[in-house]
Short mmCIF file of N, CA and C in Angstrom, two decimals:
data_model
loop_
_atom_site.label_atom_id
_atom_site.label_comp_id
_atom_site.label_asym_id
_atom_site.label_seq_id
_atom_site.Cartn_x
_atom_site.Cartn_y
_atom_site.Cartn_z
N ASN A 1 -41.82 24.53 1.04
CA ASN A 1 -41.37 25.20 -0.17
C ASN A 1 -42.44 26.20 -0.62
N TRP A 2 -42.01 27.41 -0.83
CA TRP A 2 -42.92 28.47 -1.25
C TRP A 2 -42.52 28.92 -2.64
N SER A 3 -43.51 29.11 -3.50
CA SER A 3 -43.23 29.64 -4.83
C SER A 3 -44.20 30.77 -5.11
N SER A 4 -43.77 31.69 -5.93
CA SER A 4 -44.58 32.85 -6.25
C SER A 4 -45.24 32.66 -7.60
N ASP A 5 -46.56 32.63 -7.61
CA ASP A 5 -47.28 32.62 -8.88
C ASP A 5 -48.34 33.70 -8.89
N SER A 6 -48.26 34.60 -7.90
CA SER A 6 -49.21 35.72 -7.85
C SER A 6 -48.61 36.82 -6.99
N GLY A 7 -49.25 37.97 -6.99
CA GLY A 7 -48.78 39.08 -6.16
C GLY A 7 -47.61 39.85 -6.73
N ASN A 8 -47.41 39.81 -8.05
CA ASN A 8 -46.32 40.56 -8.66
C ASN A 8 -46.56 42.06 -8.56
N LEU A 9 -45.49 42.82 -8.36
CA LEU A 9 -45.54 44.28 -8.44
C LEU A 9 -45.35 44.63 -9.91
N CYS A 10 -46.31 45.35 -10.48
CA CYS A 10 -46.25 45.71 -11.90
C CYS A 10 -46.09 47.22 -12.04
N LEU A 11 -45.05 47.64 -12.77
CA LEU A 11 -44.80 49.04 -13.07
C LEU A 11 -45.23 49.30 -14.50
N LEU A 12 -45.88 50.43 -14.75
CA LEU A 12 -46.51 50.68 -16.05
C LEU A 12 -45.83 51.78 -16.85
N ASN A 13 -45.82 51.60 -18.18
CA ASN A 13 -45.43 52.66 -19.10
C ASN A 13 -46.60 53.63 -19.25
N THR A 14 -46.29 54.85 -19.70
CA THR A 14 -47.34 55.82 -19.98
C THR A 14 -47.25 56.28 -21.43
N ASP A 15 -48.36 56.83 -21.91
CA ASP A 15 -48.38 57.36 -23.26
C ASP A 15 -47.97 58.84 -23.26
N ASP A 16 -48.15 59.52 -24.38
CA ASP A 16 -47.75 60.93 -24.51
C ASP A 16 -48.54 61.86 -23.59
N ARG A 17 -49.71 61.39 -23.13
CA ARG A 17 -50.53 62.21 -22.22
C ARG A 17 -50.37 61.77 -20.76
N ASN A 18 -49.34 60.95 -20.51
CA ASN A 18 -49.04 60.41 -19.18
C ASN A 18 -50.16 59.54 -18.61
N CYS A 19 -50.87 58.83 -19.49
CA CYS A 19 -51.87 57.87 -19.07
C CYS A 19 -51.24 56.47 -19.07
N PRO A 20 -51.56 55.62 -18.09
CA PRO A 20 -50.97 54.28 -18.06
C PRO A 20 -51.39 53.46 -19.27
N ARG A 21 -50.43 52.70 -19.83
CA ARG A 21 -50.73 51.93 -21.03
C ARG A 21 -50.40 50.45 -20.90
N SER A 22 -49.17 50.12 -20.56
CA SER A 22 -48.77 48.72 -20.54
C SER A 22 -47.75 48.48 -19.42
N ILE A 23 -47.59 47.23 -19.06
CA ILE A 23 -46.65 46.85 -18.01
C ILE A 23 -45.23 46.93 -18.56
N SER A 24 -44.38 47.70 -17.89
CA SER A 24 -42.99 47.81 -18.32
C SER A 24 -42.09 46.87 -17.53
N SER A 25 -42.44 46.58 -16.28
CA SER A 25 -41.65 45.68 -15.43
C SER A 25 -42.57 44.94 -14.48
N GLU A 26 -42.23 43.68 -14.21
CA GLU A 26 -42.93 42.89 -13.20
C GLU A 26 -41.90 42.37 -12.22
N ILE A 27 -42.15 42.58 -10.94
CA ILE A 27 -41.24 42.12 -9.90
C ILE A 27 -41.98 41.07 -9.08
N SER A 28 -41.48 39.84 -9.13
CA SER A 28 -42.10 38.74 -8.39
C SER A 28 -41.65 38.76 -6.94
N PRO A 29 -42.55 38.44 -6.02
CA PRO A 29 -42.16 38.36 -4.62
C PRO A 29 -41.14 37.23 -4.40
N ARG A 30 -40.12 37.54 -3.63
CA ARG A 30 -39.10 36.55 -3.27
C ARG A 30 -38.72 36.77 -1.82
N LYS A 31 -38.19 35.75 -1.22
CA LYS A 31 -37.74 35.85 0.16
C LYS A 31 -36.67 36.93 0.28
N ASN A 32 -36.82 37.80 1.29
CA ASN A 32 -35.86 38.86 1.59
C ASN A 32 -35.69 39.88 0.47
N LEU A 33 -36.73 40.14 -0.32
CA LEU A 33 -36.67 41.12 -1.40
C LEU A 33 -37.24 42.46 -0.92
N LEU A 34 -36.54 43.53 -1.22
CA LEU A 34 -37.02 44.89 -0.97
C LEU A 34 -37.08 45.60 -2.30
N ALA A 35 -38.26 46.08 -2.66
CA ALA A 35 -38.42 46.81 -3.93
C ALA A 35 -38.71 48.26 -3.61
N LEU A 36 -37.87 49.16 -4.09
CA LEU A 36 -38.06 50.60 -3.92
C LEU A 36 -38.25 51.21 -5.29
N PHE A 37 -39.22 52.12 -5.40
CA PHE A 37 -39.45 52.79 -6.67
C PHE A 37 -40.11 54.13 -6.40
N GLU A 38 -39.89 55.07 -7.30
CA GLU A 38 -40.45 56.41 -7.17
C GLU A 38 -41.91 56.42 -7.64
N VAL A 39 -42.73 57.11 -6.88
CA VAL A 39 -44.12 57.31 -7.27
C VAL A 39 -44.34 58.80 -7.45
N SER A 40 -44.93 59.16 -8.58
CA SER A 40 -45.20 60.57 -8.87
C SER A 40 -46.57 60.67 -9.52
N ASN A 41 -46.92 61.87 -9.96
CA ASN A 41 -48.20 62.07 -10.64
C ASN A 41 -48.26 61.38 -11.99
N VAL A 42 -47.11 60.97 -12.52
CA VAL A 42 -47.07 60.33 -13.84
C VAL A 42 -46.44 58.95 -13.80
N SER A 43 -46.38 58.34 -12.62
CA SER A 43 -45.91 56.96 -12.53
C SER A 43 -47.05 56.11 -11.97
N PHE A 44 -47.19 54.92 -12.49
CA PHE A 44 -48.31 54.07 -12.12
C PHE A 44 -47.82 52.66 -11.81
N HIS A 45 -48.48 52.02 -10.83
CA HIS A 45 -48.13 50.66 -10.46
C HIS A 45 -49.36 49.97 -9.86
N PHE A 46 -49.28 48.65 -9.79
CA PHE A 46 -50.31 47.88 -9.10
C PHE A 46 -49.71 46.54 -8.70
N VAL A 47 -50.41 45.83 -7.81
CA VAL A 47 -50.00 44.49 -7.39
C VAL A 47 -51.05 43.51 -7.90
N ASP A 48 -50.57 42.45 -8.60
CA ASP A 48 -51.47 41.39 -9.05
C ASP A 48 -52.21 40.80 -7.85
N GLU A 49 -53.35 40.19 -8.13
CA GLU A 49 -54.11 39.51 -7.09
C GLU A 49 -53.23 38.44 -6.42
N VAL A 50 -53.29 38.39 -5.10
CA VAL A 50 -52.56 37.36 -4.35
C VAL A 50 -53.50 36.18 -4.17
N LEU A 51 -53.16 35.07 -4.81
CA LEU A 51 -54.01 33.88 -4.77
C LEU A 51 -53.72 33.06 -3.51
N PRO A 52 -54.70 32.30 -3.04
CA PRO A 52 -54.49 31.46 -1.85
C PRO A 52 -53.38 30.44 -2.10
N PHE A 53 -52.63 30.17 -1.04
CA PHE A 53 -51.55 29.19 -1.12
C PHE A 53 -51.53 28.43 0.19
N LYS A 54 -51.02 27.23 0.18
CA LYS A 54 -51.08 26.39 1.39
C LYS A 54 -50.16 26.88 2.50
N ASN A 55 -49.11 27.63 2.19
CA ASN A 55 -48.19 28.14 3.20
C ASN A 55 -48.47 29.61 3.47
N PRO A 56 -48.23 30.09 4.70
CA PRO A 56 -48.46 31.50 5.00
C PRO A 56 -47.53 32.42 4.21
N ARG A 57 -48.00 33.61 3.97
CA ARG A 57 -47.22 34.60 3.23
C ARG A 57 -47.37 35.93 3.95
N ARG A 58 -46.27 36.60 4.20
CA ARG A 58 -46.30 37.88 4.89
C ARG A 58 -45.61 38.94 4.04
N SER A 59 -46.12 40.16 4.16
CA SER A 59 -45.48 41.26 3.45
C SER A 59 -45.57 42.51 4.31
N LEU A 60 -44.70 43.44 4.01
CA LEU A 60 -44.65 44.71 4.71
C LEU A 60 -44.59 45.80 3.65
N THR A 61 -45.45 46.80 3.78
CA THR A 61 -45.43 47.92 2.84
C THR A 61 -45.31 49.22 3.62
N GLY A 62 -44.80 50.21 2.95
CA GLY A 62 -44.67 51.52 3.59
C GLY A 62 -44.46 52.59 2.55
N TRP A 63 -44.62 53.85 2.96
CA TRP A 63 -44.48 54.98 2.06
C TRP A 63 -43.67 56.06 2.75
N PHE A 64 -42.85 56.74 2.00
CA PHE A 64 -42.17 57.95 2.45
C PHE A 64 -42.84 59.10 1.72
N TYR A 65 -43.26 60.10 2.45
CA TYR A 65 -43.94 61.24 1.85
C TYR A 65 -43.14 62.51 2.14
N PHE A 66 -42.87 63.27 1.09
CA PHE A 66 -42.21 64.56 1.21
C PHE A 66 -43.16 65.61 0.66
N LYS A 67 -43.40 66.66 1.44
CA LYS A 67 -44.32 67.70 1.01
C LYS A 67 -43.85 68.36 -0.29
N ASN A 68 -42.53 68.60 -0.40
CA ASN A 68 -41.97 69.22 -1.58
C ASN A 68 -40.80 68.35 -2.03
N SER A 69 -40.96 67.61 -3.12
CA SER A 69 -39.93 66.67 -3.56
C SER A 69 -38.63 67.36 -3.97
N GLN A 70 -38.64 68.69 -4.19
CA GLN A 70 -37.41 69.39 -4.55
C GLN A 70 -36.46 69.47 -3.36
N ASN A 71 -36.94 69.21 -2.14
CA ASN A 71 -36.08 69.24 -0.96
C ASN A 71 -35.35 67.93 -0.73
N VAL A 72 -35.62 66.93 -1.55
CA VAL A 72 -34.99 65.62 -1.39
C VAL A 72 -33.71 65.58 -2.18
N ASP A 73 -32.62 65.20 -1.53
CA ASP A 73 -31.33 65.09 -2.22
C ASP A 73 -31.06 63.68 -2.65
#
């Protein structure tokens, strides 16, 4: 049995100057979960520390990069 008590994906709110301020959403790791979100110059995120657990845990991360985001439909 595996449970998640660490490693949350945290998405942040920004203030009027586009500086990160507070966590707006937390996504806990779950079996077969895929989290997609936009990253820009004014979006911020981080992953909580992943604490040791008795069972193995695997994850896969990746990025899509577009030179000019206006070309994306």
